[in-house]
């Protein structure tokens, strides 16, 4: 007698179809925030699986069979570990100090998608002893003295995208500026104006050349900071 498909088979079939649909949408250049969604909603998968097993319990309680096979136990452990890792990675960014590892970076952009690199340079005249604030996220910042009374910022962008064409479309979305506010030169980007799923596609490393007597303040989350050769 043929054995009828249980709800577990239906559940995993729906999961596979959903994954295939998301992959298709991303290949068609739709901005589906798959990694951010996984980091937040992966427990729904466990809840759904638990409901399926509850149905199996009432459906099969007359039979002397185990609800969980060895393969299902292994799969459950893998889902729990992978989901926890995604959530931790989202909250950590690329900083490993949570684990006690210093001066090293976990490049999530390389892990979670293909990366494409772009570069640009912006500059502005500056006072020889001015105050300079630098704001960045997901990347390194290097500050060193320049040869003139000017601020020169070399921006190295790493963009996570499905292909180079999509990366080229995304590249203009992120902008860096040098503004003067209340006597302070502020180097900043428009990252906070982008959606969370879009802003995480960008990793920006800055090499900043400034007058030697400048006062420097750096706010750089999830990246290293290196300041050399300045008088103060």
Coordinates of C-alpha atoms in Angstrom, one line a residue:
X1 CA 0.0 0.0 0.0
X2 CA 1.3 3.4 -0.9
X3 CA 2.1 5.7 1.9
X4 CA 0.5 9.1 1.8
X5 CA 2.6 12.2 2.0
X6 CA 2.5 13.7 5.5
X7 CA 2.4 17.4 6.4
X8 CA 6.2 17.4 6.9
X9 CA 6.8 16.7 3.2
X10 CA 4.3 19.4 2.2
X11 CA 6.0 21.9 4.7
X12 CA 9.5 21.4 3.2
X13 CA 8.2 21.4 -0.3
X14 CA 6.7 24.9 0.3
X15 CA 10.0 26.0 1.9
X16 CA 11.9 24.9 -1.2
X17 CA 9.5 26.6 -3.6
X18 CA 9.7 29.8 -1.5
X19 CA 13.5 29.7 -1.6
X20 CA 13.5 29.2 -5.3
X21 CA 11.1 32.1 -5.8
X22 CA 13.3 34.5 -3.8
X23 CA 16.4 33.4 -5.7
X24 CA 14.5 34.0 -9.0
X25 CA 13.5 37.5 -7.9
X26 CA 17.0 38.4 -6.9
X27 CA 18.4 37.1 -10.2
X28 CA 15.8 39.4 -11.9
X29 CA 17.4 42.4 -10.0
X30 CA 14.6 42.8 -7.5
X31 CA 15.9 44.2 -4.2
X32 CA 14.8 41.3 -1.9
X33 CA 16.4 41.7 1.5
X34 CA 16.9 38.0 2.0
X35 CA 19.8 38.1 4.5
X36 CA 18.1 40.7 6.7
X37 CA 14.9 38.8 6.5
X38 CA 16.6 35.6 7.6
X39 CA 18.3 37.3 10.5
X40 CA 14.9 38.5 11.9
X41 CA 12.4 35.8 10.9
X42 CA 14.2 32.5 10.9
X43 CA 12.4 31.4 14.1
X44 CA 9.2 31.3 12.1
X45 CA 10.7 28.3 10.3
X46 CA 11.1 26.5 13.7
X47 CA 7.5 27.4 14.7
X48 CA 6.1 26.1 11.4
X49 CA 8.1 22.9 11.8
X50 CA 6.9 22.5 15.4
X51 CA 3.2 22.8 14.2
X52 CA 3.8 20.2 11.5
X53 CA 5.3 17.8 14.2
X54 CA 2.3 18.5 16.4
X55 CA 0.0 17.4 13.6
X56 CA 2.1 14.3 13.0
X57 CA 1.8 13.5 16.7
X58 CA -2.0 13.3 16.6
X59 CA -2.0 11.7 13.1
X60 CA 0.5 8.9 14.0
X61 CA 0.0 8.4 17.8
X62 CA -1.6 5.1 17.1
X63 CA 1.6 4.0 15.4
X64 CA 4.8 3.2 17.2
X65 CA 7.1 5.5 15.3
X66 CA 9.4 8.2 16.3
X67 CA 8.3 11.7 15.3
X68 CA 11.9 12.9 14.6
X69 CA 14.3 10.9 12.4
X70 CA 18.1 11.2 12.9
X71 CA 18.3 13.4 9.7
X72 CA 15.6 15.8 11.0
X73 CA 17.4 16.2 14.3
X74 CA 20.6 17.1 12.5
X75 CA 18.7 19.5 10.3
X76 CA 17.1 21.1 13.3
X77 CA 20.5 21.7 14.9
X78 CA 21.8 23.2 11.7
X79 CA 18.9 25.6 11.3
X80 CA 19.3 26.7 14.9
X81 CA 23.0 27.4 14.5
X82 CA 22.6 29.1 11.1
X83 CA 19.7 31.3 12.3
X84 CA 21.6 32.3 15.5
X85 CA 24.7 33.1 13.4
X86 CA 22.7 35.3 11.0
X87 CA 21.1 37.2 13.9
X88 CA 24.5 37.7 15.7
X89 CA 26.1 38.9 12.4
X90 CA 23.4 41.4 11.8
X91 CA 23.9 43.0 15.3
X92 CA 27.7 42.8 15.2
X93 CA 28.3 44.2 11.7
X94 CA 31.9 43.4 10.9
X95 CA 33.2 43.9 14.5
X96 CA 34.6 40.7 16.2
X97 CA 35.3 42.4 19.5
X98 CA 32.2 40.6 20.9
X99 CA 34.3 37.4 20.8
X100 CA 37.4 39.1 22.2
X101 CA 39.1 39.4 18.8
X102 CA 40.6 42.8 18.2
X103 CA 42.0 44.6 15.1
X104 CA 40.4 42.0 12.8
X105 CA 37.3 42.3 10.6
X106 CA 34.7 39.8 9.5
X107 CA 33.9 40.8 6.0
X108 CA 30.2 39.9 5.9
X109 CA 29.8 41.4 2.4
X110 CA 32.1 38.8 1.0
X111 CA 30.3 36.0 2.8
X112 CA 26.7 37.1 2.0
X113 CA 27.1 38.1 -1.6
X114 CA 29.4 39.0 -4.4
X115 CA 31.3 42.2 -3.9
X116 CA 32.3 44.9 -6.5
X117 CA 34.7 47.7 -5.8
X118 CA 34.5 51.4 -6.8
X119 CA 36.6 54.4 -5.9
X120 CA 36.2 58.1 -5.9
X121 CA 37.9 61.2 -4.4
X122 CA 36.4 64.3 -2.9
X123 CA 38.3 67.3 -1.5
X124 CA 37.9 70.8 0.0
X125 CA 40.2 73.6 1.2
X126 CA 40.7 73.6 5.0
X127 CA 42.3 75.8 7.7
X128 CA 45.8 74.6 8.6
X129 CA 44.8 73.9 12.2
X130 CA 41.0 73.2 11.8
X131 CA 38.9 70.6 13.6
X132 CA 37.8 67.7 11.4
X133 CA 35.1 65.1 12.2
X134 CA 35.0 61.9 10.2
X135 CA 31.9 59.6 10.2
X136 CA 31.9 56.2 8.6
X137 CA 30.5 52.7 9.0
X138 CA 31.5 49.2 7.8
X139 CA 35.0 50.0 6.8
X140 CA 38.4 51.3 7.8
X141 CA 39.5 54.9 8.2
X142 CA 43.1 56.0 7.7
X143 CA 44.1 59.6 8.4
X144 CA 47.5 61.1 7.5
X145 CA 49.0 64.5 6.8
X146 CA 48.7 66.0 3.3
X147 CA 50.9 68.4 1.4
X148 CA 48.5 71.4 1.3
X149 CA 45.9 73.1 3.4
X150 CA 43.2 70.9 2.1
X151 CA 41.1 67.8 3.0
X152 CA 41.4 65.0 0.4
X153 CA 39.2 61.9 0.9
X154 CA 39.8 58.8 -1.1
X155 CA 36.7 56.7 -0.8
X156 CA 37.0 52.9 -1.6
X157 CA 33.5 51.4 -1.9
X158 CA 32.7 47.7 -1.8
X159 CA 29.1 47.0 -3.0
X160 CA 27.3 43.7 -2.5
X161 CA 25.2 42.9 -5.5
X162 CA 24.2 40.0 -7.7
X163 CA 26.3 41.2 -10.7
X164 CA 28.4 44.2 -11.8
X165 CA 25.5 45.8 -13.6
X166 CA 23.4 46.0 -10.4
X167 CA 26.5 47.2 -8.5
X168 CA 26.9 50.0 -11.1
X169 CA 23.3 51.1 -10.5
X170 CA 23.7 51.1 -6.8
X171 CA 27.0 53.0 -6.7
X172 CA 25.5 56.5 -7.1
X173 CA 23.2 55.9 -4.1
X174 CA 25.9 56.5 -1.6
X175 CA 27.4 60.0 -1.4
X176 CA 30.2 61.4 0.7
X177 CA 30.6 65.1 1.4
X178 CA 32.8 67.6 3.2
X179 CA 30.7 70.2 4.9
X180 CA 31.7 73.1 7.3
X181 CA 29.5 73.3 10.3
X182 CA 30.1 75.7 13.1
X183 CA 33.8 76.0 12.3
X184 CA 34.2 72.2 12.0
X185 CA 34.8 70.3 8.8
X186 CA 32.5 67.2 8.7
X187 CA 33.2 64.3 6.5
X188 CA 30.0 62.2 6.3
X189 CA 27.8 60.2 4.0
X190 CA 24.1 59.9 3.3
X191 CA 24.0 56.3 4.5
X192 CA 21.4 57.1 7.2
X193 CA 19.0 58.3 4.6
X194 CA 19.0 54.9 2.9
X195 CA 16.8 52.0 3.9
X196 CA 18.4 49.5 6.3
X197 CA 18.5 46.7 3.7
X198 CA 20.1 49.0 1.1
X199 CA 22.6 50.7 3.4
X200 CA 24.1 47.3 4.4
X201 CA 25.0 46.7 0.8
X202 CA 27.8 49.3 1.1
X203 CA 31.1 49.0 2.8
X204 CA 33.2 52.2 2.7
X205 CA 36.9 52.6 3.6
X206 CA 38.3 56.1 3.8
X207 CA 41.9 57.4 3.3
X208 CA 41.9 61.0 4.5
X209 CA 44.7 63.4 4.0
X210 CA 44.5 66.6 6.2
X211 CA 46.7 69.5 7.3
X212 CA 49.3 68.3 9.8
X213 CA 48.0 70.5 12.7
X214 CA 44.4 69.4 12.3
X215 CA 42.3 68.2 15.3
X216 CA 40.7 64.9 14.3
X217 CA 37.7 63.1 15.7
X218 CA 36.6 59.8 14.2
X219 CA 33.3 58.0 14.6
X220 CA 33.8 54.7 12.8
X221 CA 31.5 51.8 13.6
X222 CA 32.5 48.3 12.7
X223 CA 35.9 49.1 11.3
X224 CA 39.5 50.0 12.2
X225 CA 40.9 53.5 12.7
X226 CA 44.5 54.5 12.0
X227 CA 45.8 58.1 12.5
X228 CA 49.5 58.7 11.8
X229 CA 51.9 61.7 11.4
X230 CA 49.7 64.5 12.8
X231 CA 51.0 67.0 15.3
X232 CA 47.9 66.5 17.6

